[in-house]
C-alpha positions as a Python dict, from the first residue, in 0.01 Angstrom:
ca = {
    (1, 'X'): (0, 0, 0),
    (2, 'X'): (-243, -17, 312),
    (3, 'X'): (-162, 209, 619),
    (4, 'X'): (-85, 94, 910),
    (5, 'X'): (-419, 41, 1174),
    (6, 'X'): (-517, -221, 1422),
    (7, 'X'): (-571, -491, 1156),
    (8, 'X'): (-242, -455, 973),
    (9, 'X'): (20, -335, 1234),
    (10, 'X'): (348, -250, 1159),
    (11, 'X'): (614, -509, 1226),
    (12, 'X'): (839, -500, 1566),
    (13, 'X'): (1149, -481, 1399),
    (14, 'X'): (1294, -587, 1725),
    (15, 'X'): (1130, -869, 1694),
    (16, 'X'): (1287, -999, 1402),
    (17, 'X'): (1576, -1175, 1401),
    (18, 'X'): (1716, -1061, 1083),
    (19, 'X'): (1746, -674, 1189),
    (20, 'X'): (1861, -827, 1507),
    (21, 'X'): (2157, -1042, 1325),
    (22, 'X'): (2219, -725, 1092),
    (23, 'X'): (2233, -476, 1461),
    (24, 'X'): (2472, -784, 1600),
    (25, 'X'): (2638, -774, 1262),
    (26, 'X'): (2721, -472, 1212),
    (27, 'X'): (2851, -376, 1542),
    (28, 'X'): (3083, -678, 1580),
    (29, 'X'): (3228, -570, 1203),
    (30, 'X'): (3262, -223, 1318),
    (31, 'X'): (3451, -304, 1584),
    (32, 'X'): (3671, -608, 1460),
    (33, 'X'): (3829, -334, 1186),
    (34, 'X'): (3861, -62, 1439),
    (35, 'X'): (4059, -343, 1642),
    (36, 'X'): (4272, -489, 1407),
    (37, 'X'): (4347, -93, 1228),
    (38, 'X'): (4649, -26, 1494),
    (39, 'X'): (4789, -354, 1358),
    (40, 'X'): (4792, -199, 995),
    (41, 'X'): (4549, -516, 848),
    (42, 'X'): (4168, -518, 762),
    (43, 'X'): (3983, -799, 871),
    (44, 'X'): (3973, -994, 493),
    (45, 'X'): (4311, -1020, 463),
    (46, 'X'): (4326, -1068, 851),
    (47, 'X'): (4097, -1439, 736),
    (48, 'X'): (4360, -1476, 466),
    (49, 'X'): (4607, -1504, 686),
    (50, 'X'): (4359, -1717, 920),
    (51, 'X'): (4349, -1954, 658),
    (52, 'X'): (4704, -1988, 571),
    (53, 'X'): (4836, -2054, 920),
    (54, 'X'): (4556, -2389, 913),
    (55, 'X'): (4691, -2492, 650),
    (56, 'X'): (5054, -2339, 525),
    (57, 'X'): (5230, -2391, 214),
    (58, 'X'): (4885, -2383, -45),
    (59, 'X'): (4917, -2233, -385),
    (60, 'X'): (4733, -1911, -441),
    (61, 'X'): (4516, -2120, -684),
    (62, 'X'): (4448, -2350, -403),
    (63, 'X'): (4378, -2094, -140),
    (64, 'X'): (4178, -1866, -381),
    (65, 'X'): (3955, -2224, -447),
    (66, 'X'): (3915, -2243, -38),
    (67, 'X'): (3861, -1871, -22),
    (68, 'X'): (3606, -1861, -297),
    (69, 'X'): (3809, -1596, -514),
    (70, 'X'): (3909, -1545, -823),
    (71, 'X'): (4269, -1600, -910),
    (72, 'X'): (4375, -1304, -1016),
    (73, 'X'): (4214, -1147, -696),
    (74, 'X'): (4454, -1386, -516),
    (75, 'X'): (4721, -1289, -676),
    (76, 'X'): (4636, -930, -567),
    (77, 'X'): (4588, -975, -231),
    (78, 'X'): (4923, -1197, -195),
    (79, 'X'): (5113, -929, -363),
    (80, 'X'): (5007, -675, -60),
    (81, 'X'): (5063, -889, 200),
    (82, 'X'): (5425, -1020, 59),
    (83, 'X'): (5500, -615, 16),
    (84, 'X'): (5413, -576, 361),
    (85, 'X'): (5641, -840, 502),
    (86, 'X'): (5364, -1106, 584),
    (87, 'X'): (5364, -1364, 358),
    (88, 'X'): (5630, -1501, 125),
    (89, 'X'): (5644, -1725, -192),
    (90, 'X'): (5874, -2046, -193),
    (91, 'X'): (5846, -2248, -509),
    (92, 'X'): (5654, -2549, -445),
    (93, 'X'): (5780, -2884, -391),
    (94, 'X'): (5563, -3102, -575),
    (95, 'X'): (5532, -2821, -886),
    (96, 'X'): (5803, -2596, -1017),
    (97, 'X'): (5540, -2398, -1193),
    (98, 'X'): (5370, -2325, -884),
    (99, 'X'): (5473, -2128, -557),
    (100, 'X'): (5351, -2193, -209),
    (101, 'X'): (5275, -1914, 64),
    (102, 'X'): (5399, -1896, 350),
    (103, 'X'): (5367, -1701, 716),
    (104, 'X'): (5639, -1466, 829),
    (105, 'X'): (5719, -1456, 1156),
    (106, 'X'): (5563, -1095, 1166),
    (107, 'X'): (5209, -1248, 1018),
    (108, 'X'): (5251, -1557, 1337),
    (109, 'X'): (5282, -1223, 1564),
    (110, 'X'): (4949, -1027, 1393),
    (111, 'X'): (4769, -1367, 1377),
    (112, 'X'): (4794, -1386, 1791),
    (113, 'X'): (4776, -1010, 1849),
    (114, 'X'): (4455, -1040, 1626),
    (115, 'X'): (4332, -1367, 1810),
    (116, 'X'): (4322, -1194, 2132),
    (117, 'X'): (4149, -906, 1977),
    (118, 'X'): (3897, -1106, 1857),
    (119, 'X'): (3844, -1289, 2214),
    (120, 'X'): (3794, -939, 2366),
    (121, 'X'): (3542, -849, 2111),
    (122, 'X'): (3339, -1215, 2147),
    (123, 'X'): (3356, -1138, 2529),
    (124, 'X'): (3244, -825, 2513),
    (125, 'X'): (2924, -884, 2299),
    (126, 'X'): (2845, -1249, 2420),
    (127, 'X'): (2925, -1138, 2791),
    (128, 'X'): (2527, -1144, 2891),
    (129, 'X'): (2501, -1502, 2848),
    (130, 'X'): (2600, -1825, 2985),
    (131, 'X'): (2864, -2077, 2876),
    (132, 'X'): (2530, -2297, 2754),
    (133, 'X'): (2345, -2012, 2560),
    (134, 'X'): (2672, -1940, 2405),
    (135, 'X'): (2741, -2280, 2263),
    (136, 'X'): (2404, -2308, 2131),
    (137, 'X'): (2430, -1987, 1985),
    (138, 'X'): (2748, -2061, 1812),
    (139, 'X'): (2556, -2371, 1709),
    (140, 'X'): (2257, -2220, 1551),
    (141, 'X'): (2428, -1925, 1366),
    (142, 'X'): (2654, -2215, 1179),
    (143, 'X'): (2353, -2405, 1079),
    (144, 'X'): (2234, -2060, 922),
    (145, 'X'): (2540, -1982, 794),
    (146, 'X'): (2590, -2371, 645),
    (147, 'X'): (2219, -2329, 515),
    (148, 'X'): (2304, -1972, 324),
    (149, 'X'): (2566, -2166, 151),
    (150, 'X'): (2882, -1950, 258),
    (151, 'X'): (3193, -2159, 349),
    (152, 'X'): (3282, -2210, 688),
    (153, 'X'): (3517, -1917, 826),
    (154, 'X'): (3511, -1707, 531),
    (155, 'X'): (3347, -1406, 523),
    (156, 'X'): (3108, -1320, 212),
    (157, 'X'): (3293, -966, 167),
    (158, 'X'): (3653, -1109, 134),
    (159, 'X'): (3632, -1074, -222),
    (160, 'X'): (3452, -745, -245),
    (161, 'X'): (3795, -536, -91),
    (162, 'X'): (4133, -523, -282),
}
């Protein structure tokens, strides 16, 4: 491996948008959980519940298909938030077999609290730039996220915590 000299300088690292995103990244996750933690919920299952108040009443099998999870992860993670009062089963209307899920009105109350937590945090890191640089921001980080193949408003760790 050649050292470092004049002709093969080391890298800026804060030049590269990658450590950038990961600095950005990591911050913004850090905080997000530290916000949410008085409200008793971690931001995956904070996103599950996202997802379910855009579109109430799916089966687990059909939220675990949106969500990119396995079924029996599903199953998990609706079993935790129906023991903590969040989410309930009603059989489904159009299958006996199956059950839809459903928001409490104690998971409509954490999805607001959360909402406004989450507008704090996006104000607080996006604050140094204009309403213009922040829509094209928005903008290019969904192209990269579209282009990385992830699905839109799920994050890639939602499976990774039970």
């Amino acid at each position: 491996m050649p050292v470092p000299d004049e002709q093969h300088p080391v890298p800026a690292l804060e030049t590269r948008a990658s450590f950038l995103l990961s600095q950005l990244g990591l911050q913004s996750a850090q905080r997000f959980t530290a916000a949410l933690a008085p409200l008793g919920i971690t931001p995956n299952r904070f996103g599950v519940l996202a997802h379910l108040a855009r579109q109430e009443g799916r089966t687990q099998q059909e939220l675990a298909t949106a969500l990119g999870l396995h079924r029996n992860s599903m199953v998990g993670l609706i079993d935790d938030l129906e023991a903590r009062g969040l989410v309930e089963r009603r059989r489904h209307p159009d299958d006996r077999r199956a059950y839809a899920i459903h928001l409490t009105p104690s998971a409509w109350e954490m999805l607001a609290a959360g909402d406004r937590l989450a507008d704090e945090q996006e104000e607080a890191m996006l604050g140094p730039l204009s309403a213009q640089e922040r829509t094209a921001l928005i903008g290019t980080l969904s192209r990269l996220v579209a282009a990385a193949g992830y699905r839109a408003g799920v994050h890639p760790g939602l499976g990774s915590e039970h």
